[in-house]
Every structure is written in structure tokens, then in C-alpha cells.
mmCIF file with all atom_site columns, C-alpha atoms in Angstrom:
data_model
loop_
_atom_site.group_PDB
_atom_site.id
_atom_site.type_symbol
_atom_site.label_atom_id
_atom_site.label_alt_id
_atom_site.label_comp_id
_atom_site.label_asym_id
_atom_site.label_entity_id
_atom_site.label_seq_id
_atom_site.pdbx_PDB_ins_code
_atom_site.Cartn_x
_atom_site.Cartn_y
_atom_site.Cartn_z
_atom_site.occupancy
_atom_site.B_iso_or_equiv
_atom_site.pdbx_formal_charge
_atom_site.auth_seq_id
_atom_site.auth_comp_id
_atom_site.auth_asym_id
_atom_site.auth_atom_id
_atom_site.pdbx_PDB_model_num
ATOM 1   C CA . UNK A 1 1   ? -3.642  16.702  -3.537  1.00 0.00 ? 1   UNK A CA 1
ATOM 2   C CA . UNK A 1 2   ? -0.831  16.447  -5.324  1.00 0.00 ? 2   UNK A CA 1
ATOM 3   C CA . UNK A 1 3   ? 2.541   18.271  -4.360  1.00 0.00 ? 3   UNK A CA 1
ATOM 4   C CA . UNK A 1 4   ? 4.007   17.913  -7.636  1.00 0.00 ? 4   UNK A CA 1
ATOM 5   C CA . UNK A 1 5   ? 2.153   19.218  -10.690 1.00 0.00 ? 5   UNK A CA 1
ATOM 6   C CA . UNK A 1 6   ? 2.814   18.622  -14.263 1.00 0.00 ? 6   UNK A CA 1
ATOM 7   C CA . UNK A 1 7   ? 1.446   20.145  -17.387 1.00 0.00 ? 7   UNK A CA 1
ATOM 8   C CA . UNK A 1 8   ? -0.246  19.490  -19.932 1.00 0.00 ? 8   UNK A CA 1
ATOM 9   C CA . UNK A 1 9   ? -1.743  16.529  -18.770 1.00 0.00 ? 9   UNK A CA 1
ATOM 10  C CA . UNK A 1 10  ? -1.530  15.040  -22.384 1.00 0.00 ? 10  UNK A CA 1
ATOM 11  C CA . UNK A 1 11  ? -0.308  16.514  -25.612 1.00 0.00 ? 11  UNK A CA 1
ATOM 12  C CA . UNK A 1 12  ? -0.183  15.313  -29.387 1.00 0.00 ? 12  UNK A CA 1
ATOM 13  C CA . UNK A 1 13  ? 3.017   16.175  -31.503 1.00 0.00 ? 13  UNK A CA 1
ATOM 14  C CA . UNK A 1 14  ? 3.534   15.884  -35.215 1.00 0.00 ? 14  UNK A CA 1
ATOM 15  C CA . UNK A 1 15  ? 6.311   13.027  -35.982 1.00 0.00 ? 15  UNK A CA 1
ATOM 16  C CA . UNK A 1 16  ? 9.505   15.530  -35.943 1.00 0.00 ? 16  UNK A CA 1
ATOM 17  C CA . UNK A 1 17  ? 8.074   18.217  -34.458 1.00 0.00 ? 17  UNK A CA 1
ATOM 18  C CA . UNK A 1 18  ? 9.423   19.452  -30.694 1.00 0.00 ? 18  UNK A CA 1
ATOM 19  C CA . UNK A 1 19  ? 7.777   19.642  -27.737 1.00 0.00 ? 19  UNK A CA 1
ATOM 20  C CA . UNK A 1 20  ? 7.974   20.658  -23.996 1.00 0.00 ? 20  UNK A CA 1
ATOM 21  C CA . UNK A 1 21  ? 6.522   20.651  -20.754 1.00 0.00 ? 21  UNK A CA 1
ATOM 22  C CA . UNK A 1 22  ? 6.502   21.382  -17.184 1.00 0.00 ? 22  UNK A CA 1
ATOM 23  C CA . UNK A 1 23  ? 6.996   20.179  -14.411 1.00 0.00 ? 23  UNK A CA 1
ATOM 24  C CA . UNK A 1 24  ? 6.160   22.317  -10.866 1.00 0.00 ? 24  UNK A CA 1
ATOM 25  C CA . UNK A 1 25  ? 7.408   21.220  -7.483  1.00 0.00 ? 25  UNK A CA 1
ATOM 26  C CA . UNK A 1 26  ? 7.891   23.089  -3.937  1.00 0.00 ? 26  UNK A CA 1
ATOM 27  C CA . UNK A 1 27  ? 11.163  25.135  -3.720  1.00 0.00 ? 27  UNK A CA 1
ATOM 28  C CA . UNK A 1 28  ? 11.155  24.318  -0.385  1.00 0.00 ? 28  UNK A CA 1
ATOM 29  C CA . UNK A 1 29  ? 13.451  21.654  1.321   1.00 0.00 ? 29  UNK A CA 1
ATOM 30  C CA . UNK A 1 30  ? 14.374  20.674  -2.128  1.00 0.00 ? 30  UNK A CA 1
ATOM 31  C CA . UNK A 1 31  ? 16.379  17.652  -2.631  1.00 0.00 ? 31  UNK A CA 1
ATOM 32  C CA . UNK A 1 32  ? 16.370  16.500  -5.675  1.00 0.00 ? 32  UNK A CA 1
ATOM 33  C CA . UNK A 1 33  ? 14.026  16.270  -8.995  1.00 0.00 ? 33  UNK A CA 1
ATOM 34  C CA . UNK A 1 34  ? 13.713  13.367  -11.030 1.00 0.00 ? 34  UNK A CA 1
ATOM 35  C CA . UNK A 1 35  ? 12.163  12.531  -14.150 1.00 0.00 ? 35  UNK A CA 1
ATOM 36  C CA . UNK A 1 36  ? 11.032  8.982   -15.621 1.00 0.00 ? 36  UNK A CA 1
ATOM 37  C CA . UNK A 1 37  ? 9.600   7.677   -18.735 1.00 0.00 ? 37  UNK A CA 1
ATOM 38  C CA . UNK A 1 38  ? 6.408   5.212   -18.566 1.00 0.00 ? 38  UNK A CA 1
ATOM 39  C CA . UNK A 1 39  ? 5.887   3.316   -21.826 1.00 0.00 ? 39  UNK A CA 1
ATOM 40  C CA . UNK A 1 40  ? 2.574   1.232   -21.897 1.00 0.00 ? 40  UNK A CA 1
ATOM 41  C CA . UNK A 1 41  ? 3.129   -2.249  -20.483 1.00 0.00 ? 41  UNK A CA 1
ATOM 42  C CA . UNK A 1 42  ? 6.585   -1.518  -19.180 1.00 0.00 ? 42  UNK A CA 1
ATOM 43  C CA . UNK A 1 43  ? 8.541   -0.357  -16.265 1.00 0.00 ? 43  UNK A CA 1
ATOM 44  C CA . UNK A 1 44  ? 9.000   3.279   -15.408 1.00 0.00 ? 44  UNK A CA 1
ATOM 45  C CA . UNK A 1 45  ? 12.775  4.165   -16.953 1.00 0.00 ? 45  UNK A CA 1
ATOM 46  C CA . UNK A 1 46  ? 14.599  7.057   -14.975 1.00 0.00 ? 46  UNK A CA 1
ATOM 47  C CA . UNK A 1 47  ? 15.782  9.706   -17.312 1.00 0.00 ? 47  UNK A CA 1
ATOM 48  C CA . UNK A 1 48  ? 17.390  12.478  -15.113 1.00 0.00 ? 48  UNK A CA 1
ATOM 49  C CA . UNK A 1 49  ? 18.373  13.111  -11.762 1.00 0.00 ? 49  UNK A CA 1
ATOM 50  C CA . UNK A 1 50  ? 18.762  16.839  -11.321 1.00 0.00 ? 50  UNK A CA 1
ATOM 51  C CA . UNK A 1 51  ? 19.950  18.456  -7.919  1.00 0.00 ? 51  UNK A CA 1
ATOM 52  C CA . UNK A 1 52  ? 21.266  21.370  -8.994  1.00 0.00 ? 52  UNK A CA 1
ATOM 53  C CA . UNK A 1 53  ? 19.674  25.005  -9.832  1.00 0.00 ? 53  UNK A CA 1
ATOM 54  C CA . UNK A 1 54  ? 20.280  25.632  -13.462 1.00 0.00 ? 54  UNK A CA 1
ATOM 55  C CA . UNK A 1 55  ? 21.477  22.023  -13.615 1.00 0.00 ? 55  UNK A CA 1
ATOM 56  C CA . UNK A 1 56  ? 20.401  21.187  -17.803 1.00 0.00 ? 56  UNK A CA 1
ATOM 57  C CA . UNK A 1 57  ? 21.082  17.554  -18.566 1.00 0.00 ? 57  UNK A CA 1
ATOM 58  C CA . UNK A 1 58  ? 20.611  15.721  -22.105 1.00 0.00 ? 58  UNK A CA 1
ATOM 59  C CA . UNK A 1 59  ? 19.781  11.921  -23.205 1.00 0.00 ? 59  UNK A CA 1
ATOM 60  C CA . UNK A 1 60  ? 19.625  11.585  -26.753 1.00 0.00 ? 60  UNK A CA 1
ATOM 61  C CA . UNK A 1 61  ? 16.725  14.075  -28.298 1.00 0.00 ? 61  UNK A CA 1
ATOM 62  C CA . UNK A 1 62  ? 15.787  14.594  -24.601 1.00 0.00 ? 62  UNK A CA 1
ATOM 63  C CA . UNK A 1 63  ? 16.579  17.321  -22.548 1.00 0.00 ? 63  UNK A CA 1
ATOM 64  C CA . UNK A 1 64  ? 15.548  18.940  -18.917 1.00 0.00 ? 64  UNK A CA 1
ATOM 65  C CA . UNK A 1 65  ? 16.482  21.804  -17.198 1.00 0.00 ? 65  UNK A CA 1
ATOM 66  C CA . UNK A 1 66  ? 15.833  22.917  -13.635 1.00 0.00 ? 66  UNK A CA 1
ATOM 67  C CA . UNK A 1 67  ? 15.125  25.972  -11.799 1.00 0.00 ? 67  UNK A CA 1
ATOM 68  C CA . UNK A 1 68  ? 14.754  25.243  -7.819  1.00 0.00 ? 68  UNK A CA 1
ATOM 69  C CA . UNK A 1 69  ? 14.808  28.484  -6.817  1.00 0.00 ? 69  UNK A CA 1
ATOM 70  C CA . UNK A 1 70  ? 11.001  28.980  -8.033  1.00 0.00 ? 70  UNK A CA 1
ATOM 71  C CA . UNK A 1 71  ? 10.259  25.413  -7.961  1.00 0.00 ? 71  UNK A CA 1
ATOM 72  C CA . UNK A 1 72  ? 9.925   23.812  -12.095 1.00 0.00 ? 72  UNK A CA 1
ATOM 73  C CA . UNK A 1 73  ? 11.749  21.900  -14.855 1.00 0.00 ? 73  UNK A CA 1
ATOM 74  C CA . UNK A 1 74  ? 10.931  21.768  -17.991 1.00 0.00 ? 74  UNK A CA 1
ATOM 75  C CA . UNK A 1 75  ? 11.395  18.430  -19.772 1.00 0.00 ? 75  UNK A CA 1
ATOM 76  C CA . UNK A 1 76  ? 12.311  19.283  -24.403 1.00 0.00 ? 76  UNK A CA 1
ATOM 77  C CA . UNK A 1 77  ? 11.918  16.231  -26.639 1.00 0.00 ? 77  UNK A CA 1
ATOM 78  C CA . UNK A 1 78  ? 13.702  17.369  -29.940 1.00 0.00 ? 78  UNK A CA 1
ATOM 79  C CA . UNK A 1 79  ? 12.371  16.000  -33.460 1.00 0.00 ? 79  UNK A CA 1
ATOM 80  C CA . UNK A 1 80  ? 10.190  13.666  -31.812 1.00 0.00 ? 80  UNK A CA 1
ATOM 81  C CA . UNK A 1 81  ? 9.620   10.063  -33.010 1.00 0.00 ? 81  UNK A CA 1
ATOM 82  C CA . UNK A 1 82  ? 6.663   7.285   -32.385 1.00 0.00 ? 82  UNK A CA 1
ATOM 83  C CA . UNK A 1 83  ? 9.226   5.974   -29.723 1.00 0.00 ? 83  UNK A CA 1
ATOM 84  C CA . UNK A 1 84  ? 8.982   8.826   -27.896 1.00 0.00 ? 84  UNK A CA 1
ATOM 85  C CA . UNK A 1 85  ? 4.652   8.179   -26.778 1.00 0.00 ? 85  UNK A CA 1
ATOM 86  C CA . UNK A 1 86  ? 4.727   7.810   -23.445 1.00 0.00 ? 86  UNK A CA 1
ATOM 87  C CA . UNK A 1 87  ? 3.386   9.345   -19.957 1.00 0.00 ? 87  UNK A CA 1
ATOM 88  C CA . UNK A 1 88  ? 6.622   11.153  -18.926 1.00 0.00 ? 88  UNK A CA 1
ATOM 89  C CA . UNK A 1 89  ? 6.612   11.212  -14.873 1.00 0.00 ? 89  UNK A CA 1
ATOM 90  C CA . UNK A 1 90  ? 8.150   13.718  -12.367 1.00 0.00 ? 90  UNK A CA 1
ATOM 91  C CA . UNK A 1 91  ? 9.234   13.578  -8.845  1.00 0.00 ? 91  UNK A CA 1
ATOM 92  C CA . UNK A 1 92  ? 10.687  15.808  -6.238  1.00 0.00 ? 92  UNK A CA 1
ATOM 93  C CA . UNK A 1 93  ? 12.370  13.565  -3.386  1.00 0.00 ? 93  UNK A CA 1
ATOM 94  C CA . UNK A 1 94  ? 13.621  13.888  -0.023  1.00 0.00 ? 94  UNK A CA 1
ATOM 95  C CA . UNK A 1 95  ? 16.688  11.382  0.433   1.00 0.00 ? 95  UNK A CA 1
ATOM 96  C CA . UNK A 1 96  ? 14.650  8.586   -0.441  1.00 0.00 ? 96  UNK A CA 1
ATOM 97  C CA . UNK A 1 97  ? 10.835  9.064   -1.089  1.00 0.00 ? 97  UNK A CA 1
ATOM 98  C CA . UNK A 1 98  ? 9.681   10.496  -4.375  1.00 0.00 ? 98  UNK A CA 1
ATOM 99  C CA . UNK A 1 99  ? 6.529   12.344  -4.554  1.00 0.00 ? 99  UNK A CA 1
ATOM 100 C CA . UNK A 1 100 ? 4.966   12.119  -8.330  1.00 0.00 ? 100 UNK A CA 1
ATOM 101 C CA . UNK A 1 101 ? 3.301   14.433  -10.884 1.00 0.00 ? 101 UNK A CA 1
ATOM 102 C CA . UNK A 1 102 ? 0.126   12.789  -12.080 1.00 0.00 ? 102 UNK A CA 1
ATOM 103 C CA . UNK A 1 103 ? 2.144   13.024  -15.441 1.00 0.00 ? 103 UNK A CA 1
ATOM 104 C CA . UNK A 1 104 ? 2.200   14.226  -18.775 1.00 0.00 ? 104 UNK A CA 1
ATOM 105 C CA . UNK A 1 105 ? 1.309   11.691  -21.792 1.00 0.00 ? 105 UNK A CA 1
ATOM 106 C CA . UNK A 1 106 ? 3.050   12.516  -25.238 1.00 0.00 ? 106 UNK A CA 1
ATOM 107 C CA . UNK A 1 107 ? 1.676   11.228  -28.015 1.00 0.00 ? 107 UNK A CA 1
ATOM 108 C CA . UNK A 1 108 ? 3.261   11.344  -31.402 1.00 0.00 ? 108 UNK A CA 1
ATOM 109 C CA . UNK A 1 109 ? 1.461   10.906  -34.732 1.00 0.00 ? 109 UNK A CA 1
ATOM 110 C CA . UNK A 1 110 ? 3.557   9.496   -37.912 1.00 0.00 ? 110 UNK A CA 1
ATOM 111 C CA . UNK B 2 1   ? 18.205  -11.055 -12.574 1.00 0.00 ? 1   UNK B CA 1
ATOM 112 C CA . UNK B 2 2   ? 19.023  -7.673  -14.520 1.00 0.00 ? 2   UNK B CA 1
ATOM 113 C CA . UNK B 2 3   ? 16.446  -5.686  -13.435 1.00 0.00 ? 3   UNK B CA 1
ATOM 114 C CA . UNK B 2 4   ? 13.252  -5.838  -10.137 1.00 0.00 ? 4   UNK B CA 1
ATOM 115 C CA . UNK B 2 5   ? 10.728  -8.569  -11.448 1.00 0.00 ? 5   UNK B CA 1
ATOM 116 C CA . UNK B 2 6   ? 7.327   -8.347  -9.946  1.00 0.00 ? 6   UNK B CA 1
ATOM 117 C CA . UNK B 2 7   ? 5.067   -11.457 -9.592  1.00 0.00 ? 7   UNK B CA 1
ATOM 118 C CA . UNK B 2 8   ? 1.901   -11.680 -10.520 1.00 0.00 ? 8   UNK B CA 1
ATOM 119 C CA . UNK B 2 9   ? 2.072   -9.176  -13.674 1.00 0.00 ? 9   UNK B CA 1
ATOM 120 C CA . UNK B 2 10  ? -2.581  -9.265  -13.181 1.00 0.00 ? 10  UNK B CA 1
ATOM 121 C CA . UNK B 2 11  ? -4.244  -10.379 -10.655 1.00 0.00 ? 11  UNK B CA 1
ATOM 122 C CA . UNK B 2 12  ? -8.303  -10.024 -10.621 1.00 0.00 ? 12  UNK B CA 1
ATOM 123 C CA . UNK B 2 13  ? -9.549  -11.095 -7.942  1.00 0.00 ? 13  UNK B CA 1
ATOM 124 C CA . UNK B 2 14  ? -13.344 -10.369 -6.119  1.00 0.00 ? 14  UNK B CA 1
ATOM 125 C CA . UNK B 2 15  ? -13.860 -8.090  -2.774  1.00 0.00 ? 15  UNK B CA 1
ATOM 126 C CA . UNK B 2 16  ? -13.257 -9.200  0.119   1.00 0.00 ? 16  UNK B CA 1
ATOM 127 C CA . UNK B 2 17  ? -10.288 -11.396 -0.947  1.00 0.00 ? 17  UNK B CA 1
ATOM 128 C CA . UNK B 2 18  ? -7.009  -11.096 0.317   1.00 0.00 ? 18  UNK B CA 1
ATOM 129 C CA . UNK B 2 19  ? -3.925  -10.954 -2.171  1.00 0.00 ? 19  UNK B CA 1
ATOM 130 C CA . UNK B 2 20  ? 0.066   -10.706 -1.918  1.00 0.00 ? 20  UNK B CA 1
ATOM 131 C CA . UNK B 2 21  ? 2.019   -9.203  -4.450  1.00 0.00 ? 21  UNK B CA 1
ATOM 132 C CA . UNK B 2 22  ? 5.933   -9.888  -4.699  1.00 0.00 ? 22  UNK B CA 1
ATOM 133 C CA . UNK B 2 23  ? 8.780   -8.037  -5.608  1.00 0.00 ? 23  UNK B CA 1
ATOM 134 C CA . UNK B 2 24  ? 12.211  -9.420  -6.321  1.00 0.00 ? 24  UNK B CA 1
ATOM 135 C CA . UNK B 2 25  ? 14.352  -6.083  -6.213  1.00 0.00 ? 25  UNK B CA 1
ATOM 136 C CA . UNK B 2 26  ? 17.740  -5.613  -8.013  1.00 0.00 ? 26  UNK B CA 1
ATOM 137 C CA . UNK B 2 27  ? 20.344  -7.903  -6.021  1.00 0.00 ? 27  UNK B CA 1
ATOM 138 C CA . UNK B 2 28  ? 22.093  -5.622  -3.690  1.00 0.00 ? 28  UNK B CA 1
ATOM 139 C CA . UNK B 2 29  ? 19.733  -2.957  -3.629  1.00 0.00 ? 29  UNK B CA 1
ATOM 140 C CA . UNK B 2 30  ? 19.064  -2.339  -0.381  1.00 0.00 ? 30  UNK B CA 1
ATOM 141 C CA . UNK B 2 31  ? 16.404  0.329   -0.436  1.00 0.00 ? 31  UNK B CA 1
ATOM 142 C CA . UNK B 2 32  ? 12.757  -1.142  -1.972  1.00 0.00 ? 32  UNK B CA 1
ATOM 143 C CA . UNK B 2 33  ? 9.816   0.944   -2.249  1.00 0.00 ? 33  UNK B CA 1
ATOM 144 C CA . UNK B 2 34  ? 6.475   0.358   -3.286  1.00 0.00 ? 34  UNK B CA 1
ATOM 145 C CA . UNK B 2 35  ? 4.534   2.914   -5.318  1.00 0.00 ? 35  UNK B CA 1
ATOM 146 C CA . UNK B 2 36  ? 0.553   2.489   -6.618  1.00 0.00 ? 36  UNK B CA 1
ATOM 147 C CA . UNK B 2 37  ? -1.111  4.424   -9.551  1.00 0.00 ? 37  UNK B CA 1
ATOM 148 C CA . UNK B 2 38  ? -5.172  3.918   -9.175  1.00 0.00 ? 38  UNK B CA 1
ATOM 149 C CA . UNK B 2 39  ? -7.525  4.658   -13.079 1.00 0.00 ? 39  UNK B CA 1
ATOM 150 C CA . UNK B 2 40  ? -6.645  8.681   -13.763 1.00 0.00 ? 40  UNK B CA 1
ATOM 151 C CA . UNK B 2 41  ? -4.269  9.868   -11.002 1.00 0.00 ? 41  UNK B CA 1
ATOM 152 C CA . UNK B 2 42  ? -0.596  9.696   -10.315 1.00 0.00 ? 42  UNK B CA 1
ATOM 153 C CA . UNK B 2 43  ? 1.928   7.412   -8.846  1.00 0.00 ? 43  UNK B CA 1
ATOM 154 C CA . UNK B 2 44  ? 1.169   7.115   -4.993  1.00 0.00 ? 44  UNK B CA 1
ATOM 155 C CA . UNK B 2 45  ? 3.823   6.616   -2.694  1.00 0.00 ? 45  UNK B CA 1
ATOM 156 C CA . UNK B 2 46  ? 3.055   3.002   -0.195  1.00 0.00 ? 46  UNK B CA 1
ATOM 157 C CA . UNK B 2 47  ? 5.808   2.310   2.046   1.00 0.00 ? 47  UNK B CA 1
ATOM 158 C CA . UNK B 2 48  ? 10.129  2.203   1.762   1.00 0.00 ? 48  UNK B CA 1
ATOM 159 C CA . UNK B 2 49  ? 12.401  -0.585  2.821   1.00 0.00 ? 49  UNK B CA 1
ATOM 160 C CA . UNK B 2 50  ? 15.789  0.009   4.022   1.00 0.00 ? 50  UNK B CA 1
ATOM 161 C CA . UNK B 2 51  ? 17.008  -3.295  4.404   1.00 0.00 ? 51  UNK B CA 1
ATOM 162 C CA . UNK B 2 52  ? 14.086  -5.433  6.261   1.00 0.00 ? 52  UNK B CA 1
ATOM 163 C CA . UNK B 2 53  ? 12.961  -2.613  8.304   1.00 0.00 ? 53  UNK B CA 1
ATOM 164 C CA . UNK B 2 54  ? 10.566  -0.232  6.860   1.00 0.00 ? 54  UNK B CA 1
ATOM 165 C CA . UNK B 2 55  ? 11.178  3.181   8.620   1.00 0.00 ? 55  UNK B CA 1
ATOM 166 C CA . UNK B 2 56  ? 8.299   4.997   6.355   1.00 0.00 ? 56  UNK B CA 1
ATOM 167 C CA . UNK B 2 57  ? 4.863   3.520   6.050   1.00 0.00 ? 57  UNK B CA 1
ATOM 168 C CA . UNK B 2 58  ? 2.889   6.743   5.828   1.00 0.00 ? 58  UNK B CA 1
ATOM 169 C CA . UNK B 2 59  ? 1.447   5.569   2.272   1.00 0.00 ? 59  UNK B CA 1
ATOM 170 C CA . UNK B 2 60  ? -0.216  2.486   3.506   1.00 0.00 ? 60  UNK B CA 1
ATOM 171 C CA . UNK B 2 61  ? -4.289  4.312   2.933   1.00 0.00 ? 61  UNK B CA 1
ATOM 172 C CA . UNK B 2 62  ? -5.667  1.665   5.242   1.00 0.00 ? 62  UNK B CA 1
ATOM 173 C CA . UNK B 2 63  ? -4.537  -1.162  8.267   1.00 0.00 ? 63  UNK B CA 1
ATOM 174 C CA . UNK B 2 64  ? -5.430  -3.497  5.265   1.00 0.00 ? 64  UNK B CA 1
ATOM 175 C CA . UNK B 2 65  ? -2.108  -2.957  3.876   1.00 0.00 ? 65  UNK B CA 1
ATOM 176 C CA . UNK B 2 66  ? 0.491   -4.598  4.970   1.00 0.00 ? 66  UNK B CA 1
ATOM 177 C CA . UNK B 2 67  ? 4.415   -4.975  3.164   1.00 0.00 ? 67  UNK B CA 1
ATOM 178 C CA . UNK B 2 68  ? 7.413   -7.265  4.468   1.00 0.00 ? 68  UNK B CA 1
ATOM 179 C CA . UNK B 2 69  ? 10.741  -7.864  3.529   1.00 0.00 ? 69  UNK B CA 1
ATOM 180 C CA . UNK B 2 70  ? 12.930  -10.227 3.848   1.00 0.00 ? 70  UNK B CA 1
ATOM 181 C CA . UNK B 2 71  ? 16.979  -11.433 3.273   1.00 0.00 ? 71  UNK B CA 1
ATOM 182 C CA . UNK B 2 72  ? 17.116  -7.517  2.782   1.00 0.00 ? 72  UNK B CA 1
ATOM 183 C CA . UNK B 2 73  ? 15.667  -9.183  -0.686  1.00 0.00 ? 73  UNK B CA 1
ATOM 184 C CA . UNK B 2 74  ? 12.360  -10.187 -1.589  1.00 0.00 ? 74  UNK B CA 1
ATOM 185 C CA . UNK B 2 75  ? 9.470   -7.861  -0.786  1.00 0.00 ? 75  UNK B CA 1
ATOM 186 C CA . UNK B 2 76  ? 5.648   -9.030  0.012   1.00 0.00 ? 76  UNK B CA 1
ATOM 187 C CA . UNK B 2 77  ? 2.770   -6.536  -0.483  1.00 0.00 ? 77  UNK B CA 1
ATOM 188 C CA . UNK B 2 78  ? -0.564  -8.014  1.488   1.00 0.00 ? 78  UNK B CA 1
ATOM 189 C CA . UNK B 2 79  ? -3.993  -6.454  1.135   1.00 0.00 ? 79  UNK B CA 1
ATOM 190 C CA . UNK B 2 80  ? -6.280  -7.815  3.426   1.00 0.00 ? 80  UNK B CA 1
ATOM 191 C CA . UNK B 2 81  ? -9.889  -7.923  2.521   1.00 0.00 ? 81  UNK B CA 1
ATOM 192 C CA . UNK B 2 82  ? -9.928  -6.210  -1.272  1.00 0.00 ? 82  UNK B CA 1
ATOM 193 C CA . UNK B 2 83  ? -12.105 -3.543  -2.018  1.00 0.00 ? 83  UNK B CA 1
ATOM 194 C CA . UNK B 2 84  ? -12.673 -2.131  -5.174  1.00 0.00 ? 84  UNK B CA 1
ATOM 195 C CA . UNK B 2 85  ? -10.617 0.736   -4.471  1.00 0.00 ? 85  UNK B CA 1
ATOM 196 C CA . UNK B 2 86  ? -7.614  -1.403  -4.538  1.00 0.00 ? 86  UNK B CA 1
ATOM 197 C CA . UNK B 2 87  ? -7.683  -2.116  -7.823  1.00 0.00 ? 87  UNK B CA 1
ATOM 198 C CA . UNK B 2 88  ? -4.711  -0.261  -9.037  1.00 0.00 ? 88  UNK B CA 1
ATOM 199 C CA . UNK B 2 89  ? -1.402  -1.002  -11.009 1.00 0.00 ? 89  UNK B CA 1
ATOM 200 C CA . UNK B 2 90  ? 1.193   -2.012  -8.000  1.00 0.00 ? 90  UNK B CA 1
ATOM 201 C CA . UNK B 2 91  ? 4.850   -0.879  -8.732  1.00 0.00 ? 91  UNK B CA 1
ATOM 202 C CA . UNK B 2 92  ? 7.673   -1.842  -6.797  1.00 0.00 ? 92  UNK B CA 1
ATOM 203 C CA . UNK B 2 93  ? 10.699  -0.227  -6.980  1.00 0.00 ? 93  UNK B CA 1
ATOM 204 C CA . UNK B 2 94  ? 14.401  -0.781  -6.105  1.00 0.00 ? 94  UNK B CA 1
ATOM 205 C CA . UNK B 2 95  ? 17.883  1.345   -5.600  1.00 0.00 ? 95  UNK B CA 1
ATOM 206 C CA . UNK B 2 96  ? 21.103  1.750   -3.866  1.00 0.00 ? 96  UNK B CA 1
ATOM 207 C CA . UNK B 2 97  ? 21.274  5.353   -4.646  1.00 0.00 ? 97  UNK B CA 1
ATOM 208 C CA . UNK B 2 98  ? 18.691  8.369   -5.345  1.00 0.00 ? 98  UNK B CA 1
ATOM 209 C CA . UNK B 2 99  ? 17.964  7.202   -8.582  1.00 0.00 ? 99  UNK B CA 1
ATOM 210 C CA . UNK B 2 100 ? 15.301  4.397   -8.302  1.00 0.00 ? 100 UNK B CA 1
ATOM 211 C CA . UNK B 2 101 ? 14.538  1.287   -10.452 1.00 0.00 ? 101 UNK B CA 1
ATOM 212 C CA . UNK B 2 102 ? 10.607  0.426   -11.119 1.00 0.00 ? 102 UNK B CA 1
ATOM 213 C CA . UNK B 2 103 ? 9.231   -3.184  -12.140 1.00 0.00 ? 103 UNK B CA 1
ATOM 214 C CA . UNK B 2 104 ? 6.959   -4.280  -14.497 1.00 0.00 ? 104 UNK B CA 1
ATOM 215 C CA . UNK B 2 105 ? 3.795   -3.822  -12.071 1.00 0.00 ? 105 UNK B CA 1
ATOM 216 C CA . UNK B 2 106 ? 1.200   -5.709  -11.050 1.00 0.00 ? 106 UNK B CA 1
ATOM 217 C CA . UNK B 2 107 ? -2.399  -4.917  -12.141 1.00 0.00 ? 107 UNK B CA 1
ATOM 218 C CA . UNK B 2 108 ? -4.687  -5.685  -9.751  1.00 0.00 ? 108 UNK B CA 1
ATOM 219 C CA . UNK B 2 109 ? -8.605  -5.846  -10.526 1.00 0.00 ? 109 UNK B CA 1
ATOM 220 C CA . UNK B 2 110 ? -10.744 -6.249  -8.102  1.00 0.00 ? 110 UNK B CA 1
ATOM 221 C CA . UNK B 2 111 ? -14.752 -7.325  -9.078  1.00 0.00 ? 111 UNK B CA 1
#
């Protein structure tokens, strides 16, 4: 049973299109949310560290905001590219041990 | 080097075999985790390092895991007696602060 819930569990976007999705944690004890890219074949890259209720940061085309008050983020890629497939991972941690969503795997077609 | 290098990148190996896995974390880092993702479901939390002592093992699913570290460096993952249950890609993970850097993984097949 996972803590951590993410959704949809995969999704296919039009090359330049934008997309979104969720991430759902316990508002609980929360400490901080993180969010992580998984490319095939490659290491997990961290995105965002968010701590902060209504905390919105940006990297590029991608964005994520946080609400820990009722417990979800919500990751936006903006005009996405083929770059962009990936499983995109979240994770709610205490002050060192990050719990995972099962993830959410973005496909883009050219 | 630049980044936490993992060693072997696939491993197959048949049940009832025990293998190591090795992680060479960020220099400095002195927090090292190890995470596992098994076919279909998400990133499982093993055990964290703080230095060479590992004050959380809760993720260890059986007493045929077993993780070491050493030089507050290099980190050794030990399953005793594979099953095919094991087989799962093994990510190690390394940081000095909350934000954590992963590996490359080891895939690990058991037959």
C-alpha cells in the first residue's frame, strides 16, 4: 500500500500540447514533497523540492505547485517535447526517507 | 566521480545465489540510501546510511538482506539466497541535504 499516490498512471500527449498531473500525499507530519524525473536507462533526476504550502516552483517548461494543507501537487509540463517521455516520480519525506508514488509515465508523440 | 556510480549495471543470476551490489555515493555525501522498484510498482524504500551506521532498516522485506557501509563511502547491498522476487532494478542513492541523488541502478534478474 502505497502512501503516496499519483495519477494517471500513464498518459500520451501530442508533441506541443500541455499536460498535468497529480500527485496525493498525507497532510499529516508533512515535511517536504519532492518530485524526480526517470528517463529509461538513466538515473532518477530531482526536479523540485517543495516545503512550503502554496510553494509553485518552475524548471524550464516544467512547473509544480503544492497544496499541504489537503495533501497534493500537481506537476504542468508546458508545450511538451519527445524529451519530456519519462515516468515522473513523487515523494513525500520525513528528514531523510522518501516514500514514492508508483509514478506517472508521460509519453509524447511527434 | 561527478555523480553515485553503481556496479554491476545487470546482474542475472539463478535462485538460491547470493549477490552484492555496490554503490559509490557522491564524495562527501554522507547520507546513502538504497531504494528498489520490482516489474509494475513503485520505488521501495531499503535501508539509509548516515555515515557507516544505518539508523533505518525498516525496508529490508526479509533477514536475506543485508547493506554495509564503509569510509562513510562505499555502500554494499547483499542478498543472501536469491529468490525470484528479488529480481528488481536496485537504486542507490546519495545526499548531503533533503534533496537526494539516484544512480544508474542495478537490474537484477533472477532465473
Amino acid at each position: 500500500i502505497l502512501n503516496v499516490e499519483q495519477s494517471p498512471q500513464s498518459l500520451h500527449v501530442q508533441e506541443g500540447d500541455s499536460t498535468n498531473f497529480t500527485c496525493s500525499f498525507p497532510s499529516s507530519n508533512f515535511y517536504a514533497l519532492h518530485w524526480y524525473r526517470w528517463e529509461t536507462a538513466k538515473s532518477p533526476e530531482a526536479l523540485f523540492v517543495m516545503t512550503l504550502n502554496g510553494d509553485e516552483k518552475k524548471k524550464g517548461r516544467i512547473s509544480a505547485t503544492l497544496n499541504t494543507k489537503e495533501g497534493y501537487s500537481y506537476l504542468y509540463i508546458k508545450g511538451s517535447q519527445p524529451e519530456d517521455s519519462a515516468t515522473y516520480l513523487c515523494g513525500d519525506s520525513n528528514d531523510y526517507k522518501l516514500s514514492f508514488g508508483a509514478g506517472t509515465t508521460v509519453t509524447v508523440r511527434a | 566521480g561527478a555523480g553515485v556510480s553503481q556496479s554491476p549495471s545487470n546482474k542475472v543470476t539463478e535462485k538460491g545465489k547470493d549477490v552484492e551490489l555496490r554503490c559509490d555515493p557522491i564524495s562527501g555525501h554522507t547520507a546513502l540510501y538504497w531504494y528498489r522498484q520490482r516489474l509494475g510498482q513503485g520505488l521501495e524504500f531499503l535501508i539509509y546510511f548516515q555515515g557507516n551506521s544505518a539508523p533505518d532498516k525498516s525496508g529490508l522485506p526479509s533477514d536475506r538482506f543485508s547493506a554495509e557501509r564503509t569510509g562513510e563511502s562505499v555502500s554494499t547491498l547483499t542478498i543472501q539466497r536469491t529468490q525470484q522476487e528479488d529480481s528488481a532494478v536496485y537504486l542507490c542513492a546519495s545526499s548531503l541535504g533533503p534533496r537526494q541523488f539516484f544512480g544508474p541502478g542495478t537490474r537484477l534478474t533472477v532465473l
